[in-house]
């Protein structure tokens, strides 16, 4: 598995992207998505990643999480590959060995960056699949994070907790904030910054204020 990353800082929040190496769709139906997400939620904790947000799509899996070690993302991807490959091979008589082709990661150096990365992840399906609302894509953490009592196995980052507690109607504000999306310039900048395996920070945003 090819990795594009800096050395991981233990305990830092990160944006992760697992890219599919398959030419065809890796998720055949609803059951495939459900199986993968169930394993993702279970095994992220097992390998020391506090999972805050996710979006699972055919060609990429986007995550926001806090890892306790530099090896955690690779171990998680390997475990998911093994489990999901066995599942798919058994159901459809395939001979798949690996699902993940590469892992990209970007360290999120402050709470504002965590919020922006989570917004990026939970609205990605809308952009890529031309959906009207992020809640219509059932294979992301949007519905878990955007409604009270729905977090389940996710662990909300302190930045999200602060956002929700900052005033009345925290979940309404969260949903409205995600619904605003990004400007075209901001989205282009985030696409580049998050997906090149670098870092996101408040100081970096100030230097690039023209895309805010």
JSON list of C-alpha atoms in Angstrom, two decimals:
[
{"chain": "A", "resi": 1, "resn": "UNK", "atom": "CA", "xyz": [0.00, 0.00, 0.00]},
{"chain": "A", "resi": 2, "resn": "UNK", "atom": "CA", "xyz": [1.48, 3.33, -1.03]},
{"chain": "A", "resi": 3, "resn": "UNK", "atom": "CA", "xyz": [1.42, 6.07, 1.60]},
{"chain": "A", "resi": 4, "resn": "UNK", "atom": "CA", "xyz": [1.72, 9.83, 1.06]},
{"chain": "A", "resi": 5, "resn": "UNK", "atom": "CA", "xyz": [2.27, 11.39, 4.47]},
{"chain": "A", "resi": 6, "resn": "UNK", "atom": "CA", "xyz": [4.43, 13.27, 6.85]},
{"chain": "A", "resi": 7, "resn": "UNK", "atom": "CA", "xyz": [5.52, 11.67, 10.08]},
{"chain": "A", "resi": 8, "resn": "UNK", "atom": "CA", "xyz": [2.43, 11.41, 12.23]},
{"chain": "A", "resi": 9, "resn": "UNK", "atom": "CA", "xyz": [2.17, 13.42, 15.43]},
{"chain": "A", "resi": 10, "resn": "UNK", "atom": "CA", "xyz": [0.63, 11.25, 18.11]},
{"chain": "A", "resi": 11, "resn": "UNK", "atom": "CA", "xyz": [-2.63, 12.62, 19.46]},
{"chain": "A", "resi": 12, "resn": "UNK", "atom": "CA", "xyz": [-3.14, 15.12, 16.64]},
{"chain": "A", "resi": 13, "resn": "UNK", "atom": "CA", "xyz": [-6.32, 15.33, 14.59]},
{"chain": "A", "resi": 14, "resn": "UNK", "atom": "CA", "xyz": [-5.94, 14.34, 10.96]},
{"chain": "A", "resi": 15, "resn": "UNK", "atom": "CA", "xyz": [-7.80, 14.30, 7.68]},
{"chain": "A", "resi": 16, "resn": "UNK", "atom": "CA", "xyz": [-7.35, 10.94, 5.94]},
{"chain": "A", "resi": 17, "resn": "UNK", "atom": "CA", "xyz": [-8.22, 9.79, 2.44]},
{"chain": "A", "resi": 18, "resn": "UNK", "atom": "CA", "xyz": [-8.14, 6.11, 1.52]},
{"chain": "A", "resi": 19, "resn": "UNK", "atom": "CA", "xyz": [-8.15, 5.74, -2.27]},
{"chain": "A", "resi": 20, "resn": "UNK", "atom": "CA", "xyz": [-9.62, 2.68, -3.96]},
{"chain": "A", "resi": 21, "resn": "UNK", "atom": "CA", "xyz": [-7.30, 0.78, -6.28]},
{"chain": "A", "resi": 22, "resn": "UNK", "atom": "CA", "xyz": [-10.21, -0.92, -8.08]},
{"chain": "A", "resi": 23, "resn": "UNK", "atom": "CA", "xyz": [-11.19, -0.08, -11.64]},
{"chain": "A", "resi": 24, "resn": "UNK", "atom": "CA", "xyz": [-14.79, -1.11, -10.98]},
{"chain": "A", "resi": 25, "resn": "UNK", "atom": "CA", "xyz": [-17.08, -0.09, -8.12]},
{"chain": "A", "resi": 26, "resn": "UNK", "atom": "CA", "xyz": [-16.01, -1.58, -4.82]},
{"chain": "A", "resi": 27, "resn": "UNK", "atom": "CA", "xyz": [-19.43, -1.24, -3.17]},
{"chain": "A", "resi": 28, "resn": "UNK", "atom": "CA", "xyz": [-22.03, -3.25, -5.05]},
{"chain": "A", "resi": 29, "resn": "UNK", "atom": "CA", "xyz": [-25.10, -2.49, -2.96]},
{"chain": "A", "resi": 30, "resn": "UNK", "atom": "CA", "xyz": [-26.41, -1.14, 0.33]},
{"chain": "A", "resi": 31, "resn": "UNK", "atom": "CA", "xyz": [-25.18, -4.16, 2.26]},
{"chain": "A", "resi": 32, "resn": "UNK", "atom": "CA", "xyz": [-21.62, -3.58, 1.08]},
{"chain": "A", "resi": 33, "resn": "UNK", "atom": "CA", "xyz": [-21.64, 0.00, 2.36]},
{"chain": "A", "resi": 34, "resn": "UNK", "atom": "CA", "xyz": [-23.18, -1.08, 5.66]},
{"chain": "A", "resi": 35, "resn": "UNK", "atom": "CA", "xyz": [-20.61, -3.83, 6.16]},
{"chain": "A", "resi": 36, "resn": "UNK", "atom": "CA", "xyz": [-17.66, -1.52, 5.47]},
{"chain": "A", "resi": 37, "resn": "UNK", "atom": "CA", "xyz": [-18.92, 1.26, 7.74]},
{"chain": "A", "resi": 38, "resn": "UNK", "atom": "CA", "xyz": [-19.67, -1.16, 10.57]},
{"chain": "A", "resi": 39, "resn": "UNK", "atom": "CA", "xyz": [-16.10, -2.47, 10.38]},
{"chain": "A", "resi": 40, "resn": "UNK", "atom": "CA", "xyz": [-14.76, 1.10, 10.12]},
{"chain": "A", "resi": 41, "resn": "UNK", "atom": "CA", "xyz": [-16.54, 2.14, 13.32]},
{"chain": "A", "resi": 42, "resn": "UNK", "atom": "CA", "xyz": [-15.46, -0.99, 15.17]},
{"chain": "A", "resi": 43, "resn": "UNK", "atom": "CA", "xyz": [-11.86, -1.15, 14.10]},
{"chain": "A", "resi": 44, "resn": "UNK", "atom": "CA", "xyz": [-10.98, 2.51, 14.24]},
{"chain": "A", "resi": 45, "resn": "UNK", "atom": "CA", "xyz": [-11.17, 2.26, 18.02]},
{"chain": "A", "resi": 46, "resn": "UNK", "atom": "CA", "xyz": [-9.36, -1.06, 18.02]},
{"chain": "A", "resi": 47, "resn": "UNK", "atom": "CA", "xyz": [-6.38, 0.50, 16.22]},
{"chain": "A", "resi": 48, "resn": "UNK", "atom": "CA", "xyz": [-6.32, 3.68, 18.26]},
{"chain": "A", "resi": 49, "resn": "UNK", "atom": "CA", "xyz": [-8.16, 6.18, 16.07]},
{"chain": "A", "resi": 50, "resn": "UNK", "atom": "CA", "xyz": [-10.90, 8.31, 17.62]},
{"chain": "A", "resi": 51, "resn": "UNK", "atom": "CA", "xyz": [-13.14, 8.70, 14.59]},
{"chain": "A", "resi": 52, "resn": "UNK", "atom": "CA", "xyz": [-14.90, 12.08, 14.29]},
{"chain": "A", "resi": 53, "resn": "UNK", "atom": "CA", "xyz": [-16.31, 12.05, 10.75]},
{"chain": "A", "resi": 54, "resn": "UNK", "atom": "CA", "xyz": [-16.37, 9.91, 7.61]},
{"chain": "A", "resi": 55, "resn": "UNK", "atom": "CA", "xyz": [-17.69, 9.70, 4.07]},
{"chain": "A", "resi": 56, "resn": "UNK", "atom": "CA", "xyz": [-17.54, 6.40, 2.20]},
{"chain": "A", "resi": 57, "resn": "UNK", "atom": "CA", "xyz": [-17.80, 6.53, -1.60]},
{"chain": "A", "resi": 58, "resn": "UNK", "atom": "CA", "xyz": [-16.92, 4.21, -4.46]},
{"chain": "A", "resi": 59, "resn": "UNK", "atom": "CA", "xyz": [-13.43, 5.54, -5.18]},
{"chain": "A", "resi": 60, "resn": "UNK", "atom": "CA", "xyz": [-12.46, 7.18, -1.89]},
{"chain": "A", "resi": 61, "resn": "UNK", "atom": "CA", "xyz": [-13.07, 7.04, 1.84]},
{"chain": "A", "resi": 62, "resn": "UNK", "atom": "CA", "xyz": [-12.60, 10.33, 3.71]},
{"chain": "A", "resi": 63, "resn": "UNK", "atom": "CA", "xyz": [-12.07, 10.43, 7.48]},
{"chain": "A", "resi": 64, "resn": "UNK", "atom": "CA", "xyz": [-11.39, 12.92, 10.25]},
{"chain": "A", "resi": 65, "resn": "UNK", "atom": "CA", "xyz": [-9.88, 11.31, 13.30]},
{"chain": "A", "resi": 66, "resn": "UNK", "atom": "CA", "xyz": [-7.37, 11.58, 16.11]},
{"chain": "A", "resi": 67, "resn": "UNK", "atom": "CA", "xyz": [-4.75, 8.81, 16.09]},
{"chain": "A", "resi": 68, "resn": "UNK", "atom": "CA", "xyz": [-2.70, 7.71, 19.07]},
{"chain": "A", "resi": 69, "resn": "UNK", "atom": "CA", "xyz": [0.22, 6.48, 16.91]},
{"chain": "A", "resi": 70, "resn": "UNK", "atom": "CA", "xyz": [1.77, 6.90, 13.48]},
{"chain": "A", "resi": 71, "resn": "UNK", "atom": "CA", "xyz": [0.99, 3.29, 12.55]},
{"chain": "A", "resi": 72, "resn": "UNK", "atom": "CA", "xyz": [-2.74, 3.47, 13.31]},
{"chain": "A", "resi": 73, "resn": "UNK", "atom": "CA", "xyz": [-4.03, 4.57, 9.84]},
{"chain": "A", "resi": 74, "resn": "UNK", "atom": "CA", "xyz": [-2.06, 1.87, 8.02]},
{"chain": "A", "resi": 75, "resn": "UNK", "atom": "CA", "xyz": [-3.18, -0.84, 10.42]},
{"chain": "A", "resi": 76, "resn": "UNK", "atom": "CA", "xyz": [-6.78, 0.31, 10.09]},
{"chain": "A", "resi": 77, "resn": "UNK", "atom": "CA", "xyz": [-6.65, 0.31, 6.28]},
{"chain": "A", "resi": 78, "resn": "UNK", "atom": "CA", "xyz": [-5.05, -3.15, 6.21]},
{"chain": "A", "resi": 79, "resn": "UNK", "atom": "CA", "xyz": [-7.67, -4.54, 8.58]},
{"chain": "A", "resi": 80, "resn": "UNK", "atom": "CA", "xyz": [-10.54, -3.03, 6.58]},
{"chain": "A", "resi": 81, "resn": "UNK", "atom": "CA", "xyz": [-9.04, -4.35, 3.35]},
{"chain": "A", "resi": 82, "resn": "UNK", "atom": "CA", "xyz": [-8.76, -7.86, 4.73]},
{"chain": "A", "resi": 83, "resn": "UNK", "atom": "CA", "xyz": [-12.25, -7.95, 6.21]},
{"chain": "A", "resi": 84, "resn": "UNK", "atom": "CA", "xyz": [-14.02, -6.30, 3.29]},
{"chain": "A", "resi": 85, "resn": "UNK", "atom": "CA", "xyz": [-12.16, -8.33, 0.66]},
{"chain": "A", "resi": 86, "resn": "UNK", "atom": "CA", "xyz": [-13.18, -11.56, 2.38]},
{"chain": "A", "resi": 87, "resn": "UNK", "atom": "CA", "xyz": [-16.78, -10.34, 2.54]},
{"chain": "A", "resi": 88, "resn": "UNK", "atom": "CA", "xyz": [-16.89, -9.33, -1.13]},
{"chain": "A", "resi": 89, "resn": "UNK", "atom": "CA", "xyz": [-15.17, -12.48, -2.34]},
{"chain": "A", "resi": 90, "resn": "UNK", "atom": "CA", "xyz": [-17.56, -14.69, -0.40]},
{"chain": "A", "resi": 91, "resn": "UNK", "atom": "CA", "xyz": [-20.70, -12.89, -1.61]},
{"chain": "A", "resi": 92, "resn": "UNK", "atom": "CA", "xyz": [-19.75, -12.51, -5.26]},
{"chain": "A", "resi": 93, "resn": "UNK", "atom": "CA", "xyz": [-17.13, -15.22, -5.87]},
{"chain": "A", "resi": 94, "resn": "UNK", "atom": "CA", "xyz": [-14.47, -12.62, -6.57]},
{"chain": "A", "resi": 95, "resn": "UNK", "atom": "CA", "xyz": [-10.73, -12.83, -5.99]},
{"chain": "A", "resi": 96, "resn": "UNK", "atom": "CA", "xyz": [-10.08, -9.39, -4.56]},
{"chain": "A", "resi": 97, "resn": "UNK", "atom": "CA", "xyz": [-6.98, -9.05, -2.39]},
{"chain": "A", "resi": 98, "resn": "UNK", "atom": "CA", "xyz": [-6.78, -5.33, -1.70]},
{"chain": "A", "resi": 99, "resn": "UNK", "atom": "CA", "xyz": [-9.28, -2.49, -1.78]},
{"chain": "A", "resi": 100, "resn": "UNK", "atom": "CA", "xyz": [-7.13, 0.46, -0.66]},
{"chain": "A", "resi": 101, "resn": "UNK", "atom": "CA", "xyz": [-4.48, 1.71, -3.05]},
{"chain": "A", "resi": 102, "resn": "UNK", "atom": "CA", "xyz": [-2.99, 4.60, -1.09]},
{"chain": "A", "resi": 103, "resn": "UNK", "atom": "CA", "xyz": [-3.46, 6.66, 2.06]},
{"chain": "A", "resi": 104, "resn": "UNK", "atom": "CA", "xyz": [-3.20, 10.45, 2.10]},
{"chain": "A", "resi": 105, "resn": "UNK", "atom": "CA", "xyz": [-3.23, 12.41, 5.33]},
{"chain": "A", "resi": 106, "resn": "UNK", "atom": "CA", "xyz": [-3.16, 16.03, 6.45]},
{"chain": "A", "resi": 107, "resn": "UNK", "atom": "CA", "xyz": [-2.58, 17.17, 10.02]},
{"chain": "A", "resi": 108, "resn": "UNK", "atom": "CA", "xyz": [-5.17, 19.59, 11.44]},
{"chain": "A", "resi": 109, "resn": "UNK", "atom": "CA", "xyz": [-3.28, 21.94, 13.73]},
{"chain": "A", "resi": 110, "resn": "UNK", "atom": "CA", "xyz": [-6.17, 23.77, 15.44]},
{"chain": "A", "resi": 111, "resn": "UNK", "atom": "CA", "xyz": [-9.86, 23.47, 16.22]},
{"chain": "A", "resi": 112, "resn": "UNK", "atom": "CA", "xyz": [-10.93, 25.70, 13.31]},
{"chain": "A", "resi": 113, "resn": "UNK", "atom": "CA", "xyz": [-9.09, 23.39, 10.91]},
{"chain": "A", "resi": 114, "resn": "UNK", "atom": "CA", "xyz": [-10.83, 20.35, 12.38]},
{"chain": "A", "resi": 115, "resn": "UNK", "atom": "CA", "xyz": [-14.21, 21.99, 11.83]},
{"chain": "A", "resi": 116, "resn": "UNK", "atom": "CA", "xyz": [-13.38, 22.91, 8.25]},
{"chain": "A", "resi": 117, "resn": "UNK", "atom": "CA", "xyz": [-12.07, 19.43, 7.46]},
{"chain": "A", "resi": 118, "resn": "UNK", "atom": "CA", "xyz": [-15.20, 17.84, 8.96]},
{"chain": "A", "resi": 119, "resn": "UNK", "atom": "CA", "xyz": [-17.39, 20.14, 6.89]},
{"chain": "A", "resi": 120, "resn": "UNK", "atom": "CA", "xyz": [-15.39, 19.14, 3.80]},
{"chain": "A", "resi": 121, "resn": "UNK", "atom": "CA", "xyz": [-15.83, 15.44, 4.55]},
{"chain": "A", "resi": 122, "resn": "UNK", "atom": "CA", "xyz": [-19.55, 15.53, 5.33]},
{"chain": "A", "resi": 123, "resn": "UNK", "atom": "CA", "xyz": [-20.39, 17.56, 2.21]},
{"chain": "A", "resi": 124, "resn": "UNK", "atom": "CA", "xyz": [-18.10, 15.71, -0.19]},
{"chain": "A", "resi": 125, "resn": "UNK", "atom": "CA", "xyz": [-20.80, 13.37, -1.50]},
{"chain": "A", "resi": 126, "resn": "UNK", "atom": "CA", "xyz": [-22.98, 16.36, -2.43]},
{"chain": "A", "resi": 127, "resn": "UNK", "atom": "CA", "xyz": [-20.18, 17.79, -4.57]},
{"chain": "A", "resi": 128, "resn": "UNK", "atom": "CA", "xyz": [-18.99, 14.55, -6.15]},
{"chain": "A", "resi": 129, "resn": "UNK", "atom": "CA", "xyz": [-22.41, 12.97, -6.71]},
{"chain": "A", "resi": 130, "resn": "UNK", "atom": "CA", "xyz": [-24.40, 16.18, -7.33]},
{"chain": "A", "resi": 131, "resn": "UNK", "atom": "CA", "xyz": [-26.82, 15.58, -4.48]},
{"chain": "A", "resi": 132, "resn": "UNK", "atom": "CA", "xyz": [-29.17, 18.26, -3.17]},
{"chain": "A", "resi": 133, "resn": "UNK", "atom": "CA", "xyz": [-28.47, 17.66, 0.52]},
{"chain": "A", "resi": 134, "resn": "UNK", "atom": "CA", "xyz": [-25.67, 15.89, 2.46]},
{"chain": "A", "resi": 135, "resn": "UNK", "atom": "CA", "xyz": [-28.19, 13.98, 4.55]},
{"chain": "A", "resi": 136, "resn": "UNK", "atom": "CA", "xyz": [-29.37, 12.05, 1.49]},
{"chain": "A", "resi": 137, "resn": "UNK", "atom": "CA", "xyz": [-26.03, 10.22, 1.29]},
{"chain": "A", "resi": 138, "resn": "UNK", "atom": "CA", "xyz": [-26.44, 7.59, 3.98]},
{"chain": "A", "resi": 139, "resn": "UNK", "atom": "CA", "xyz": [-22.81, 6.50, 3.96]},
{"chain": "A", "resi": 140, "resn": "UNK", "atom": "CA", "xyz": [-21.37, 9.52, 5.76]},
{"chain": "A", "resi": 141, "resn": "UNK", "atom": "CA", "xyz": [-21.34, 10.77, 9.34]},
{"chain": "A", "resi": 142, "resn": "UNK", "atom": "CA", "xyz": [-23.58, 13.75, 8.54]},
{"chain": "A", "resi": 143, "resn": "UNK", "atom": "CA", "xyz": [-26.73, 12.40, 10.19]},
{"chain": "A", "resi": 144, "resn": "UNK", "atom": "CA", "xyz": [-24.75, 11.19, 13.22]},
{"chain": "A", "resi": 145, "resn": "UNK", "atom": "CA", "xyz": [-23.15, 14.59, 13.82]},
{"chain": "A", "resi": 146, "resn": "UNK", "atom": "CA", "xyz": [-26.01, 16.87, 12.77]},
{"chain": "A", "resi": 147, "resn": "UNK", "atom": "CA", "xyz": [-28.68, 15.60, 15.16]},
{"chain": "A", "resi": 148, "resn": "UNK", "atom": "CA", "xyz": [-28.78, 15.26, 18.95]},
{"chain": "A", "resi": 149, "resn": "UNK", "atom": "CA", "xyz": [-28.19, 11.79, 20.36]},
{"chain": "A", "resi": 150, "resn": "UNK", "atom": "CA", "xyz": [-27.08, 10.28, 17.04]},
{"chain": "A", "resi": 151, "resn": "UNK", "atom": "CA", "xyz": [-23.28, 10.16, 17.43]},
{"chain": "A", "resi": 152, "resn": "UNK", "atom": "CA", "xyz": [-23.29, 6.42, 18.15]},
{"chain": "A", "resi": 153, "resn": "UNK", "atom": "CA", "xyz": [-19.76, 5.02, 17.85]},
{"chain": "A", "resi": 154, "resn": "UNK", "atom": "CA", "xyz": [-18.33, 8.33, 16.66]},
{"chain": "A", "resi": 155, "resn": "UNK", "atom": "CA", "xyz": [-16.38, 10.46, 19.13]},
{"chain": "A", "resi": 156, "resn": "UNK", "atom": "CA", "xyz": [-17.07, 14.14, 18.62]},
{"chain": "A", "resi": 157, "resn": "UNK", "atom": "CA", "xyz": [-13.96, 16.31, 18.55]},
{"chain": "A", "resi": 158, "resn": "UNK", "atom": "CA", "xyz": [-13.80, 19.09, 21.12]},
{"chain": "A", "resi": 159, "resn": "UNK", "atom": "CA", "xyz": [-14.09, 21.65, 18.29]},
{"chain": "A", "resi": 160, "resn": "UNK", "atom": "CA", "xyz": [-17.48, 20.24, 17.29]},
{"chain": "A", "resi": 161, "resn": "UNK", "atom": "CA", "xyz": [-18.62, 20.10, 20.93]},
{"chain": "A", "resi": 162, "resn": "UNK", "atom": "CA", "xyz": [-17.70, 23.78, 21.35]},
{"chain": "A", "resi": 163, "resn": "UNK", "atom": "CA", "xyz": [-19.55, 24.67, 18.16]},
{"chain": "A", "resi": 164, "resn": "UNK", "atom": "CA", "xyz": [-22.71, 22.91, 19.31]},
{"chain": "A", "resi": 165, "resn": "UNK", "atom": "CA", "xyz": [-22.57, 24.52, 22.77]},
{"chain": "A", "resi": 166, "resn": "UNK", "atom": "CA", "xyz": [-21.76, 28.04, 21.58]},
{"chain": "A", "resi": 167, "resn": "UNK", "atom": "CA", "xyz": [-25.40, 29.14, 21.59]},
{"chain": "A", "resi": 168, "resn": "UNK", "atom": "CA", "xyz": [-28.99, 28.05, 21.20]},
{"chain": "A", "resi": 169, "resn": "UNK", "atom": "CA", "xyz": [-29.94, 25.67, 18.44]},
{"chain": "A", "resi": 170, "resn": "UNK", "atom": "CA", "xyz": [-26.49, 24.13, 18.10]},
{"chain": "A", "resi": 171, "resn": "UNK", "atom": "CA", "xyz": [-27.56, 21.34, 15.77]},
{"chain": "A", "resi": 172, "resn": "UNK", "atom": "CA", "xyz": [-29.60, 23.73, 13.60]},
{"chain": "A", "resi": 173, "resn": "UNK", "atom": "CA", "xyz": [-26.55, 25.97, 13.30]},
{"chain": "A", "resi": 174, "resn": "UNK", "atom": "CA", "xyz": [-24.38, 22.98, 12.43]},
{"chain": "A", "resi": 175, "resn": "UNK", "atom": "CA", "xyz": [-26.75, 21.84, 9.67]},
{"chain": "A", "resi": 176, "resn": "UNK", "atom": "CA", "xyz": [-27.07, 25.39, 8.30]},
{"chain": "A", "resi": 177, "resn": "UNK", "atom": "CA", "xyz": [-23.31, 25.84, 8.38]},
{"chain": "A", "resi": 178, "resn": "UNK", "atom": "CA", "xyz": [-22.74, 22.67, 6.39]},
{"chain": "A", "resi": 179, "resn": "UNK", "atom": "CA", "xyz": [-25.52, 23.67, 4.02]},
{"chain": "A", "resi": 180, "resn": "UNK", "atom": "CA", "xyz": [-23.67, 26.89, 3.18]},
{"chain": "A", "resi": 181, "resn": "UNK", "atom": "CA", "xyz": [-20.89, 24.90, 1.58]},
{"chain": "A", "resi": 182, "resn": "UNK", "atom": "CA", "xyz": [-17.68, 26.60, 0.38]},
{"chain": "A", "resi": 183, "resn": "UNK", "atom": "CA", "xyz": [-16.96, 29.30, -2.16]},
{"chain": "A", "resi": 184, "resn": "UNK", "atom": "CA", "xyz": [-15.38, 27.97, -5.36]},
{"chain": "A", "resi": 185, "resn": "UNK", "atom": "CA", "xyz": [-12.03, 29.53, -4.47]},
{"chain": "A", "resi": 186, "resn": "UNK", "atom": "CA", "xyz": [-12.10, 28.17, -0.93]},
{"chain": "A", "resi": 187, "resn": "UNK", "atom": "CA", "xyz": [-13.02, 24.69, -2.09]},
{"chain": "A", "resi": 188, "resn": "UNK", "atom": "CA", "xyz": [-10.21, 24.65, -4.65]},
{"chain": "A", "resi": 189, "resn": "UNK", "atom": "CA", "xyz": [-7.74, 25.69, -1.94]},
{"chain": "A", "resi": 190, "resn": "UNK", "atom": "CA", "xyz": [-9.02, 23.06, 0.50]},
{"chain": "A", "resi": 191, "resn": "UNK", "atom": "CA", "xyz": [-8.91, 20.34, -2.16]},
{"chain": "A", "resi": 192, "resn": "UNK", "atom": "CA", "xyz": [-5.25, 21.10, -2.68]},
{"chain": "A", "resi": 193, "resn": "UNK", "atom": "CA", "xyz": [-4.33, 21.60, 0.97]},
{"chain": "A", "resi": 194, "resn": "UNK", "atom": "CA", "xyz": [-6.12, 18.59, 2.43]},
{"chain": "A", "resi": 195, "resn": "UNK", "atom": "CA", "xyz": [-5.24, 16.14, -0.31]},
{"chain": "A", "resi": 196, "resn": "UNK", "atom": "CA", "xyz": [-1.53, 16.78, -0.73]},
{"chain": "A", "resi": 197, "resn": "UNK", "atom": "CA", "xyz": [-0.55, 15.30, 2.64]},
{"chain": "A", "resi": 198, "resn": "UNK", "atom": "CA", "xyz": [0.43, 18.60, 4.26]},
{"chain": "A", "resi": 199, "resn": "UNK", "atom": "CA", "xyz": [-1.24, 20.57, 7.08]},
{"chain": "A", "resi": 200, "resn": "UNK", "atom": "CA", "xyz": [-4.10, 22.96, 7.77]},
{"chain": "A", "resi": 201, "resn": "UNK", "atom": "CA", "xyz": [-3.90, 25.76, 10.36]},
{"chain": "A", "resi": 202, "resn": "UNK", "atom": "CA", "xyz": [-5.34, 29.14, 11.30]},
{"chain": "A", "resi": 203, "resn": "UNK", "atom": "CA", "xyz": [-2.08, 30.88, 10.32]},
{"chain": "A", "resi": 204, "resn": "UNK", "atom": "CA", "xyz": [-2.17, 29.23, 6.92]},
{"chain": "A", "resi": 205, "resn": "UNK", "atom": "CA", "xyz": [-5.73, 30.45, 6.39]},
{"chain": "A", "resi": 206, "resn": "UNK", "atom": "CA", "xyz": [-4.67, 34.01, 7.28]},
{"chain": "A", "resi": 207, "resn": "UNK", "atom": "CA", "xyz": [-1.94, 33.87, 4.64]},
{"chain": "A", "resi": 208, "resn": "UNK", "atom": "CA", "xyz": [-4.56, 32.75, 2.15]},
{"chain": "A", "resi": 209, "resn": "UNK", "atom": "CA", "xyz": [-7.30, 35.14, 3.24]},
{"chain": "A", "resi": 210, "resn": "UNK", "atom": "CA", "xyz": [-8.25, 35.82, -0.37]},
{"chain": "A", "resi": 211, "resn": "UNK", "atom": "CA", "xyz": [-9.90, 32.36, -0.52]},
{"chain": "A", "resi": 212, "resn": "UNK", "atom": "CA", "xyz": [-11.71, 32.56, 2.83]}
]
